[in-house]
Amino acid sequence: MNGLIFLIPVALLLGLTGLVAFMWSLRNGQFDDPDGAAMRILIEDQDKPAS
Amino acid sequence: MTYVARRPDWSADAVETRLAVPDMHCAGCISKIERLLPLQPGVHAARVNFSAKTVIVSHAADLAEPDLLRAFDAIGFEAQPLHSAAAHERSQALRKLIRALAVAAFAAMNVMLLSVSVWSGADGSARKLFHWISALIAIPAVAYAGQPFFRSAFKALRAGSTNMDVPISIGVILATSMSLYETIIGGRHAWFDGALMLLTFLLAGRVLDEMMRARAASGAEALVRRTAPGAMRLAEDGASQWVAADALAVGDRVLVAAGERLAADGVIEQGSSRFDLSLLTGESAPVTLRAGDRATAGTLNLDGPVTLRVTAVGEGRAIAEIARLMESAGQAKSRYVRLADKCSRLYAPVVHLLAAITFAAWIIAGASWHQSLLVAIAVLIITCPCALGLAVPVAQVVVCGAMMRAGLLVKDGSALERLAQADQALFDKTGTLTLGRPRAFGVEALDEEERSIARALAMTSRHPLAVALRQALGGEHVGPAVLTDVEDIPGEGVRALWHGQAVAMGKPAPQDLSDQAGASNDPTMAVALELGNGRRHIIHFADALRPDAARALADLCALGLPPAIMSGDREEAVQLLAGQLGVPAEGGMRPANKLARLQALAEAGHKPLMVGDGLNDGPALAAAHVSMAPGSASDVGQQAADIVFLGDSLSGIPKSVRASRATMRIVRQNIGLAIGYNALAVPLAIAGYVTPLIAAVAMSSSSLIVVANSLRLRWAVK
């Protein structure tokens, strides 16, 4: 029982983190162009480090 | 590295335009567009969206749409203008659904974890704790993620009808509140997991359905209106001023420059020019109009400036009549009931009745109202249509993705259902069977020097024949020659000097054409090139057949859709083409004739597929059982059509027919699977044997089977 009190919040928190991360990436347009994202890794010297 | 669609700091005067670029097919294309397009004059930056096959271009505000298309042309891509507002709205709706799905899926996973512990024997205070945690997660999640269903169900109930969302909402709300009650009294079972899983699967179906619509919208539905936005109005004192189309009044005098579309109907007062009427009538050859002739809105002035006295504006224009025909024809089609709706119409009352009978039967059999209600909820939940809700959208989304990769944009799911039923194919001629743009013949006779002069001359003019000539010469790696003293004579052609020699491109004289035996002697479809030193060439143009036209028609015949041609062009031109292809044809048809023909066919019980592109095909496209238009079609044609095929080839038409039939096969299998599952599970539920575990397993496995079956359609577009 003691373990549960500790583990259940941890499990929920981890799940919630995933949910928040998903919502964030959705809002930032990460899912706008899934096919393009797969292609872009093949392009050389195009993406520069974000400054 | 950044993969985010980050917007660079574009200057304040920059305007963003979205364009469809169907030819992109690899990483090289992406990098080519994003690197080379900003090098074009006036273009600041470009960002490719590969999934939607669109490019967002940021450019200077004074760069007009044709210039933008030319910039794409210069780097070797063909772009088509898009209007993005509607697509944007759609993607907002989609995002809301995805968010609801994410919440439902998160909650379902966590509650399921806790439920599994309960099923495997957690008891006493542990069970009570687990149920309370489940309630804490599930109630807000249901309240948030269930909204799309609750709203739609509420709307339907208020209108006095039911839809598939009514049993879903009742089931979810009843199950959640019953579970809360069980939790409070410390009962054995809670149904939070069932309610959440139901929402998750149904939302997945909704997301897929919406995704398909959004995809189609981004590609086809919202292509820009290409009728002229305004005109140059001449005041009494001779001054001219640009006014918007709806500010024009009857009696105004307007100046129409070469290469401009008419914004209103009118009578020509001054000047004469050739007009391209193909958008309106399907006539492929330009028609010469002189002072006193009537000209209609939407036609294109090809040669020289003319002055027009406006006789009709707005709703009075001939073009508006076509729009009215189209609207009334389209209304009849919108009554088509989709297969999924047909199912749900039968489904909702049956499920409610079943649950009510179960409840009553258990009460009569002497069970407590509490137990009877639990069983009734089990029936509602287990019959809830998650497999049924997925059956149609999953199949359609999978096939639409496959079709999209093949350059076929489907507007909505019912188009596939209707296409699968089609038993006849009717084709427009100009722009549909043919490319609708002239192609040059005889360019091979020019030597390299002549080619470069010809290319330079062609680049000075916006005339369609000059554009065609430029395209024919563009493939050769010959740069344009340097010309001086370029002079553009409206209605005649272009004159210039090249190294001191007079060169010209223009209308051929009648004797030029009669010399050449066998060649077409239509003076409107040829140009004469004078290339210095007395070198003269006549280049002929013709509206060429689309590639694969004959094969596509033969394929359609084999698929049980005998083709026929229905064109507004001259009878002789139509019969010539019909003879080549070996199909029956009729020419000289007005939009109303085409419409009447389709209505007659529908009354005779036929389900015709109409393929057309022009404004004149609009009503026919809207009236046909199902319709297709090429990507090069007028915006009206694309709006009216159910499926738009990109690229020049016609082979997309038989491909679409085959894919739609495969889809309907899979959809029927899916519905069969879903009903079969219900037939197995319902008796168990009515008998009261369904534990939450069985319900959960049965529900998810039936949904997964339906999804797996639909994935077979990925390879259906052949």
mmCIF file with all atom_site columns, N, CA, C and O in Angstrom, chain B residues 323-364:
data_model
loop_
_atom_site.group_PDB
_atom_site.id
_atom_site.type_symbol
_atom_site.label_atom_id
_atom_site.label_alt_id
_atom_site.label_comp_id
_atom_site.label_asym_id
_atom_site.label_entity_id
_atom_site.label_seq_id
_atom_site.pdbx_PDB_ins_code
_atom_site.Cartn_x
_atom_site.Cartn_y
_atom_site.Cartn_z
_atom_site.occupancy
_atom_site.B_iso_or_equiv
_atom_site.pdbx_formal_charge
_atom_site.auth_seq_id
_atom_site.auth_comp_id
_atom_site.auth_asym_id
_atom_site.auth_atom_id
_atom_site.pdbx_PDB_model_num
ATOM 1   N N  . ALA B 1 323 ? -23.571 29.750  -62.610 1.00 0.00 ? 323 ALA B N  1
ATOM 2   C CA . ALA B 1 323 ? -23.442 29.496  -61.174 1.00 0.00 ? 323 ALA B CA 1
ATOM 3   C C  . ALA B 1 323 ? -24.776 29.059  -60.589 1.00 0.00 ? 323 ALA B C  1
ATOM 4   O O  . ALA B 1 323 ? -24.829 28.157  -59.752 1.00 0.00 ? 323 ALA B O  1
ATOM 5   N N  . ARG B 1 324 ? -25.871 29.690  -61.061 1.00 0.00 ? 324 ARG B N  1
ATOM 6   C CA . ARG B 1 324 ? -27.197 29.313  -60.548 1.00 0.00 ? 324 ARG B CA 1
ATOM 7   C C  . ARG B 1 324 ? -27.553 27.886  -60.940 1.00 0.00 ? 324 ARG B C  1
ATOM 8   O O  . ARG B 1 324 ? -28.033 27.097  -60.131 1.00 0.00 ? 324 ARG B O  1
ATOM 9   N N  . LEU B 1 325 ? -27.288 27.554  -62.214 1.00 0.00 ? 325 LEU B N  1
ATOM 10  C CA . LEU B 1 325 ? -27.543 26.188  -62.696 1.00 0.00 ? 325 LEU B CA 1
ATOM 11  C C  . LEU B 1 325 ? -26.790 25.186  -61.827 1.00 0.00 ? 325 LEU B C  1
ATOM 12  O O  . LEU B 1 325 ? -27.307 24.145  -61.435 1.00 0.00 ? 325 LEU B O  1
ATOM 13  N N  . MET B 1 326 ? -25.532 25.563  -61.523 1.00 0.00 ? 326 MET B N  1
ATOM 14  C CA . MET B 1 326 ? -24.662 24.668  -60.771 1.00 0.00 ? 326 MET B CA 1
ATOM 15  C C  . MET B 1 326 ? -25.195 24.433  -59.373 1.00 0.00 ? 326 MET B C  1
ATOM 16  O O  . MET B 1 326 ? -25.221 23.321  -58.873 1.00 0.00 ? 326 MET B O  1
ATOM 17  N N  . GLU B 1 327 ? -25.646 25.530  -58.763 1.00 0.00 ? 327 GLU B N  1
ATOM 18  C CA . GLU B 1 327 ? -26.113 25.444  -57.397 1.00 0.00 ? 327 GLU B CA 1
ATOM 19  C C  . GLU B 1 327 ? -27.329 24.527  -57.296 1.00 0.00 ? 327 GLU B C  1
ATOM 20  O O  . GLU B 1 327 ? -27.398 23.656  -56.433 1.00 0.00 ? 327 GLU B O  1
ATOM 21  N N  . SER B 1 328 ? -28.284 24.716  -58.226 1.00 0.00 ? 328 SER B N  1
ATOM 22  C CA . SER B 1 328 ? -29.502 23.911  -58.133 1.00 0.00 ? 328 SER B CA 1
ATOM 23  C C  . SER B 1 328 ? -29.185 22.461  -58.448 1.00 0.00 ? 328 SER B C  1
ATOM 24  O O  . SER B 1 328 ? -29.765 21.546  -57.856 1.00 0.00 ? 328 SER B O  1
ATOM 25  N N  . ALA B 1 329 ? -28.220 22.242  -59.367 1.00 0.00 ? 329 ALA B N  1
ATOM 26  C CA . ALA B 1 329 ? -27.846 20.860  -59.675 1.00 0.00 ? 329 ALA B CA 1
ATOM 27  C C  . ALA B 1 329 ? -27.148 20.221  -58.484 1.00 0.00 ? 329 ALA B C  1
ATOM 28  O O  . ALA B 1 329 ? -27.359 19.049  -58.186 1.00 0.00 ? 329 ALA B O  1
ATOM 29  N N  . GLY B 1 330 ? -26.323 21.014  -57.792 1.00 0.00 ? 330 GLY B N  1
ATOM 30  C CA . GLY B 1 330 ? -25.563 20.492  -56.664 1.00 0.00 ? 330 GLY B CA 1
ATOM 31  C C  . GLY B 1 330 ? -26.447 20.119  -55.489 1.00 0.00 ? 330 GLY B C  1
ATOM 32  O O  . GLY B 1 330 ? -26.157 19.171  -54.757 1.00 0.00 ? 330 GLY B O  1
ATOM 33  N N  . GLN B 1 331 ? -27.550 20.857  -55.317 1.00 0.00 ? 331 GLN B N  1
ATOM 34  C CA . GLN B 1 331 ? -28.435 20.579  -54.190 1.00 0.00 ? 331 GLN B CA 1
ATOM 35  C C  . GLN B 1 331 ? -29.014 19.179  -54.261 1.00 0.00 ? 331 GLN B C  1
ATOM 36  O O  . GLN B 1 331 ? -29.151 18.506  -53.248 1.00 0.00 ? 331 GLN B O  1
ATOM 37  N N  . ALA B 1 332 ? -29.340 18.775  -55.484 1.00 0.00 ? 332 ALA B N  1
ATOM 38  C CA . ALA B 1 332 ? -29.924 17.442  -55.646 1.00 0.00 ? 332 ALA B CA 1
ATOM 39  C C  . ALA B 1 332 ? -28.926 16.393  -55.180 1.00 0.00 ? 332 ALA B C  1
ATOM 40  O O  . ALA B 1 332 ? -29.282 15.404  -54.548 1.00 0.00 ? 332 ALA B O  1
ATOM 41  N N  . LYS B 1 333 ? -27.633 16.633  -55.468 1.00 0.00 ? 333 LYS B N  1
ATOM 42  C CA . LYS B 1 333 ? -26.624 15.636  -55.143 1.00 0.00 ? 333 LYS B CA 1
ATOM 43  C C  . LYS B 1 333 ? -26.346 15.570  -53.650 1.00 0.00 ? 333 LYS B C  1
ATOM 44  O O  . LYS B 1 333 ? -25.998 14.523  -53.124 1.00 0.00 ? 333 LYS B O  1
ATOM 45  N N  . SER B 1 334 ? -26.517 16.729  -52.954 1.00 0.00 ? 334 SER B N  1
ATOM 46  C CA . SER B 1 334 ? -26.148 16.746  -51.545 1.00 0.00 ? 334 SER B CA 1
ATOM 47  C C  . SER B 1 334 ? -27.114 15.894  -50.716 1.00 0.00 ? 334 SER B C  1
ATOM 48  O O  . SER B 1 334 ? -26.883 15.669  -49.539 1.00 0.00 ? 334 SER B O  1
ATOM 49  N N  . ARG B 1 335 ? -28.192 15.430  -51.346 1.00 0.00 ? 335 ARG B N  1
ATOM 50  C CA . ARG B 1 335 ? -29.112 14.572  -50.611 1.00 0.00 ? 335 ARG B CA 1
ATOM 51  C C  . ARG B 1 335 ? -28.625 13.135  -50.546 1.00 0.00 ? 335 ARG B C  1
ATOM 52  O O  . ARG B 1 335 ? -29.257 12.287  -49.950 1.00 0.00 ? 335 ARG B O  1
ATOM 53  N N  . TYR B 1 336 ? -27.503 12.853  -51.213 1.00 0.00 ? 336 TYR B N  1
ATOM 54  C CA . TYR B 1 336 ? -26.976 11.492  -51.200 1.00 0.00 ? 336 TYR B CA 1
ATOM 55  C C  . TYR B 1 336 ? -26.628 11.087  -49.774 1.00 0.00 ? 336 TYR B C  1
ATOM 56  O O  . TYR B 1 336 ? -25.966 11.820  -49.048 1.00 0.00 ? 336 TYR B O  1
ATOM 57  N N  . VAL B 1 337 ? -27.111 9.945   -49.355 1.00 0.00 ? 337 VAL B N  1
ATOM 58  C CA . VAL B 1 337 ? -26.871 9.502   -47.981 1.00 0.00 ? 337 VAL B CA 1
ATOM 59  C C  . VAL B 1 337 ? -25.673 8.566   -47.957 1.00 0.00 ? 337 VAL B C  1
ATOM 60  O O  . VAL B 1 337 ? -25.622 7.578   -48.680 1.00 0.00 ? 337 VAL B O  1
ATOM 61  N N  . ARG B 1 338 ? -24.697 8.900   -47.140 1.00 0.00 ? 338 ARG B N  1
ATOM 62  C CA . ARG B 1 338 ? -23.501 8.062   -47.059 1.00 0.00 ? 338 ARG B CA 1
ATOM 63  C C  . ARG B 1 338 ? -23.814 6.765   -46.359 1.00 0.00 ? 338 ARG B C  1
ATOM 64  O O  . ARG B 1 338 ? -24.707 6.682   -45.523 1.00 0.00 ? 338 ARG B O  1
ATOM 65  N N  . LEU B 1 339 ? -23.036 5.772   -46.712 1.00 0.00 ? 339 LEU B N  1
ATOM 66  C CA . LEU B 1 339 ? -23.243 4.433   -46.174 1.00 0.00 ? 339 LEU B CA 1
ATOM 67  C C  . LEU B 1 339 ? -23.207 4.439   -44.648 1.00 0.00 ? 339 LEU B C  1
ATOM 68  O O  . LEU B 1 339 ? -24.047 3.828   -43.988 1.00 0.00 ? 339 LEU B O  1
ATOM 69  N N  . ALA B 1 340 ? -22.251 5.184   -44.077 1.00 0.00 ? 340 ALA B N  1
ATOM 70  C CA . ALA B 1 340 ? -22.116 5.224   -42.624 1.00 0.00 ? 340 ALA B CA 1
ATOM 71  C C  . ALA B 1 340 ? -23.375 5.807   -41.986 1.00 0.00 ? 340 ALA B C  1
ATOM 72  O O  . ALA B 1 340 ? -23.838 5.330   -40.956 1.00 0.00 ? 340 ALA B O  1
ATOM 73  N N  . ASP B 1 341 ? -23.947 6.841   -42.633 1.00 0.00 ? 341 ASP B N  1
ATOM 74  C CA . ASP B 1 341 ? -25.146 7.450   -42.082 1.00 0.00 ? 341 ASP B CA 1
ATOM 75  C C  . ASP B 1 341 ? -26.332 6.507   -42.170 1.00 0.00 ? 341 ASP B C  1
ATOM 76  O O  . ASP B 1 341 ? -27.173 6.451   -41.272 1.00 0.00 ? 341 ASP B O  1
ATOM 77  N N  . LYS B 1 342 ? -26.386 5.773   -43.285 1.00 0.00 ? 342 LYS B N  1
ATOM 78  C CA . LYS B 1 342 ? -27.470 4.800   -43.448 1.00 0.00 ? 342 LYS B CA 1
ATOM 79  C C  . LYS B 1 342 ? -27.412 3.790   -42.305 1.00 0.00 ? 342 LYS B C  1
ATOM 80  O O  . LYS B 1 342 ? -28.436 3.454   -41.706 1.00 0.00 ? 342 LYS B O  1
ATOM 81  N N  . CYS B 1 343 ? -26.197 3.301   -42.020 1.00 0.00 ? 343 CYS B N  1
ATOM 82  C CA . CYS B 1 343 ? -26.023 2.327   -40.946 1.00 0.00 ? 343 CYS B CA 1
ATOM 83  C C  . CYS B 1 343 ? -26.468 2.921   -39.621 1.00 0.00 ? 343 CYS B C  1
ATOM 84  O O  . CYS B 1 343 ? -27.215 2.307   -38.870 1.00 0.00 ? 343 CYS B O  1
ATOM 85  N N  . SER B 1 344 ? -25.992 4.154   -39.344 1.00 0.00 ? 344 SER B N  1
ATOM 86  C CA . SER B 1 344 ? -26.257 4.711   -38.021 1.00 0.00 ? 344 SER B CA 1
ATOM 87  C C  . SER B 1 344 ? -27.735 5.033   -37.856 1.00 0.00 ? 344 SER B C  1
ATOM 88  O O  . SER B 1 344 ? -28.275 4.983   -36.761 1.00 0.00 ? 344 SER B O  1
ATOM 89  N N  . ARG B 1 345 ? -28.416 5.337   -38.951 1.00 0.00 ? 345 ARG B N  1
ATOM 90  C CA . ARG B 1 345 ? -29.833 5.630   -38.861 1.00 0.00 ? 345 ARG B CA 1
ATOM 91  C C  . ARG B 1 345 ? -30.608 4.399   -38.398 1.00 0.00 ? 345 ARG B C  1
ATOM 92  O O  . ARG B 1 345 ? -31.551 4.481   -37.621 1.00 0.00 ? 345 ARG B O  1
ATOM 93  N N  . LEU B 1 346 ? -30.184 3.248   -38.897 1.00 0.00 ? 346 LEU B N  1
ATOM 94  C CA . LEU B 1 346 ? -30.809 1.995   -38.470 1.00 0.00 ? 346 LEU B CA 1
ATOM 95  C C  . LEU B 1 346 ? -30.360 1.636   -37.056 1.00 0.00 ? 346 LEU B C  1
ATOM 96  O O  . LEU B 1 346 ? -31.112 1.086   -36.271 1.00 0.00 ? 346 LEU B O  1
ATOM 97  N N  . TYR B 1 347 ? -29.125 1.995   -36.782 1.00 0.00 ? 347 TYR B N  1
ATOM 98  C CA . TYR B 1 347 ? -28.446 1.486   -35.604 1.00 0.00 ? 347 TYR B CA 1
ATOM 99  C C  . TYR B 1 347 ? -28.972 2.078   -34.303 1.00 0.00 ? 347 TYR B C  1
ATOM 100 O O  . TYR B 1 347 ? -29.260 1.354   -33.347 1.00 0.00 ? 347 TYR B O  1
ATOM 101 N N  . ALA B 1 348 ? -29.107 3.432   -34.287 1.00 0.00 ? 348 ALA B N  1
ATOM 102 C CA . ALA B 1 348 ? -29.452 4.114   -33.038 1.00 0.00 ? 348 ALA B CA 1
ATOM 103 C C  . ALA B 1 348 ? -30.745 3.586   -32.403 1.00 0.00 ? 348 ALA B C  1
ATOM 104 O O  . ALA B 1 348 ? -30.740 3.214   -31.230 1.00 0.00 ? 348 ALA B O  1
ATOM 105 N N  . PRO B 1 349 ? -31.852 3.518   -33.133 1.00 0.00 ? 349 PRO B N  1
ATOM 106 C CA . PRO B 1 349 ? -33.077 3.027   -32.495 1.00 0.00 ? 349 PRO B CA 1
ATOM 107 C C  . PRO B 1 349 ? -32.961 1.575   -32.025 1.00 0.00 ? 349 PRO B C  1
ATOM 108 O O  . PRO B 1 349 ? -33.456 1.238   -30.945 1.00 0.00 ? 349 PRO B O  1
ATOM 109 N N  . VAL B 1 350 ? -32.256 0.763   -32.820 1.00 0.00 ? 350 VAL B N  1
ATOM 110 C CA . VAL B 1 350 ? -32.132 -0.651  -32.446 1.00 0.00 ? 350 VAL B CA 1
ATOM 111 C C  . VAL B 1 350 ? -31.409 -0.792  -31.113 1.00 0.00 ? 350 VAL B C  1
ATOM 112 O O  . VAL B 1 350 ? -31.841 -1.527  -30.219 1.00 0.00 ? 350 VAL B O  1
ATOM 113 N N  . VAL B 1 351 ? -30.328 -0.044  -30.937 1.00 0.00 ? 351 VAL B N  1
ATOM 114 C CA . VAL B 1 351 ? -29.539 -0.147  -29.711 1.00 0.00 ? 351 VAL B CA 1
ATOM 115 C C  . VAL B 1 351 ? -30.344 0.317   -28.506 1.00 0.00 ? 351 VAL B C  1
ATOM 116 O O  . VAL B 1 351 ? -30.367 -0.328  -27.462 1.00 0.00 ? 351 VAL B O  1
ATOM 117 N N  . HIS B 1 352 ? -31.035 1.449   -28.669 1.00 0.00 ? 352 HIS B N  1
ATOM 118 C CA . HIS B 1 352 ? -31.834 1.962   -27.553 1.00 0.00 ? 352 HIS B CA 1
ATOM 119 C C  . HIS B 1 352 ? -32.912 0.984   -27.145 1.00 0.00 ? 352 HIS B C  1
ATOM 120 O O  . HIS B 1 352 ? -33.141 0.731   -25.968 1.00 0.00 ? 352 HIS B O  1
ATOM 121 N N  . LEU B 1 353 ? -33.559 0.444   -28.170 1.00 0.00 ? 353 LEU B N  1
ATOM 122 C CA . LEU B 1 353 ? -34.641 -0.506  -27.917 1.00 0.00 ? 353 LEU B CA 1
ATOM 123 C C  . LEU B 1 353 ? -34.104 -1.717  -27.174 1.00 0.00 ? 353 LEU B C  1
ATOM 124 O O  . LEU B 1 353 ? -34.681 -2.187  -26.191 1.00 0.00 ? 353 LEU B O  1
ATOM 125 N N  . LEU B 1 354 ? -32.943 -2.207  -27.637 1.00 0.00 ? 354 LEU B N  1
ATOM 126 C CA . LEU B 1 354 ? -32.334 -3.389  -27.044 1.00 0.00 ? 354 LEU B CA 1
ATOM 127 C C  . LEU B 1 354 ? -32.015 -3.159  -25.573 1.00 0.00 ? 354 LEU B C  1
ATOM 128 O O  . LEU B 1 354 ? -32.328 -3.994  -24.710 1.00 0.00 ? 354 LEU B O  1
ATOM 129 N N  . ALA B 1 355 ? -31.428 -2.001  -25.278 1.00 0.00 ? 355 ALA B N  1
ATOM 130 C CA . ALA B 1 355 ? -31.058 -1.682  -23.896 1.00 0.00 ? 355 ALA B CA 1
ATOM 131 C C  . ALA B 1 355 ? -32.311 -1.553  -23.038 1.00 0.00 ? 355 ALA B C  1
ATOM 132 O O  . ALA B 1 355 ? -32.368 -2.066  -21.903 1.00 0.00 ? 355 ALA B O  1
ATOM 133 N N  . ALA B 1 356 ? -33.344 -0.906  -23.573 1.00 0.00 ? 356 ALA B N  1
ATOM 134 C CA . ALA B 1 356 ? -34.578 -0.713  -22.816 1.00 0.00 ? 356 ALA B CA 1
ATOM 135 C C  . ALA B 1 356 ? -35.240 -2.057  -22.535 1.00 0.00 ? 356 ALA B C  1
ATOM 136 O O  . ALA B 1 356 ? -35.697 -2.328  -21.404 1.00 0.00 ? 356 ALA B O  1
ATOM 137 N N  . ILE B 1 357 ? -35.279 -2.931  -23.566 1.00 0.00 ? 357 ILE B N  1
ATOM 138 C CA . ILE B 1 357 ? -35.903 -4.245  -23.384 1.00 0.00 ? 357 ILE B CA 1
ATOM 139 C C  . ILE B 1 357 ? -35.131 -5.042  -22.346 1.00 0.00 ? 357 ILE B C  1
ATOM 140 O O  . ILE B 1 357 ? -35.721 -5.699  -21.475 1.00 0.00 ? 357 ILE B O  1
ATOM 141 N N  . THR B 1 358 ? -33.797 -4.977  -22.413 1.00 0.00 ? 358 THR B N  1
ATOM 142 C CA . THR B 1 358 ? -32.976 -5.697  -21.445 1.00 0.00 ? 358 THR B CA 1
ATOM 143 C C  . THR B 1 358 ? -33.293 -5.262  -20.021 1.00 0.00 ? 358 THR B C  1
ATOM 144 O O  . THR B 1 358 ? -33.493 -6.086  -19.119 1.00 0.00 ? 358 THR B O  1
ATOM 145 N N  . PHE B 1 359 ? -33.355 -3.943  -19.850 1.00 0.00 ? 359 PHE B N  1
ATOM 146 C CA . PHE B 1 359 ? -33.642 -3.381  -18.530 1.00 0.00 ? 359 PHE B CA 1
ATOM 147 C C  . PHE B 1 359 ? -34.992 -3.907  -18.030 1.00 0.00 ? 359 PHE B C  1
ATOM 148 O O  . PHE B 1 359 ? -35.106 -4.443  -16.921 1.00 0.00 ? 359 PHE B O  1
ATOM 149 N N  . ALA B 1 360 ? -35.998 -3.794  -18.886 1.00 0.00 ? 360 ALA B N  1
ATOM 150 C CA . ALA B 1 360 ? -37.353 -4.209  -18.509 1.00 0.00 ? 360 ALA B CA 1
ATOM 151 C C  . ALA B 1 360 ? -37.380 -5.700  -18.185 1.00 0.00 ? 360 ALA B C  1
ATOM 152 O O  . ALA B 1 360 ? -37.964 -6.128  -17.181 1.00 0.00 ? 360 ALA B O  1
ATOM 153 N N  . ALA B 1 361 ? -36.687 -6.481  -19.037 1.00 0.00 ? 361 ALA B N  1
ATOM 154 C CA . ALA B 1 361 ? -36.723 -7.928  -18.857 1.00 0.00 ? 361 ALA B CA 1
ATOM 155 C C  . ALA B 1 361 ? -36.104 -8.336  -17.524 1.00 0.00 ? 361 ALA B C  1
ATOM 156 O O  . ALA B 1 361 ? -36.622 -9.210  -16.828 1.00 0.00 ? 361 ALA B O  1
ATOM 157 N N  . TRP B 1 362 ? -35.007 -7.684  -17.173 1.00 0.00 ? 362 TRP B N  1
ATOM 158 C CA . TRP B 1 362 ? -34.348 -8.038  -15.906 1.00 0.00 ? 362 TRP B CA 1
ATOM 159 C C  . TRP B 1 362 ? -35.211 -7.642  -14.703 1.00 0.00 ? 362 TRP B C  1
ATOM 160 O O  . TRP B 1 362 ? -35.268 -8.349  -13.708 1.00 0.00 ? 362 TRP B O  1
ATOM 161 N N  . ILE B 1 363 ? -35.869 -6.474  -14.796 1.00 0.00 ? 363 ILE B N  1
ATOM 162 C CA . ILE B 1 363 ? -36.769 -6.043  -13.726 1.00 0.00 ? 363 ILE B CA 1
ATOM 163 C C  . ILE B 1 363 ? -37.893 -7.063  -13.565 1.00 0.00 ? 363 ILE B C  1
ATOM 164 O O  . ILE B 1 363 ? -38.202 -7.517  -12.448 1.00 0.00 ? 363 ILE B O  1
ATOM 165 N N  . ILE B 1 364 ? -38.483 -7.453  -14.723 1.00 0.00 ? 364 ILE B N  1
ATOM 166 C CA . ILE B 1 364 ? -39.586 -8.410  -14.688 1.00 0.00 ? 364 ILE B CA 1
ATOM 167 C C  . ILE B 1 364 ? -39.115 -9.734  -14.110 1.00 0.00 ? 364 ILE B C  1
ATOM 168 O O  . ILE B 1 364 ? -39.809 -10.384 -13.327 1.00 0.00 ? 364 ILE B O  1
#
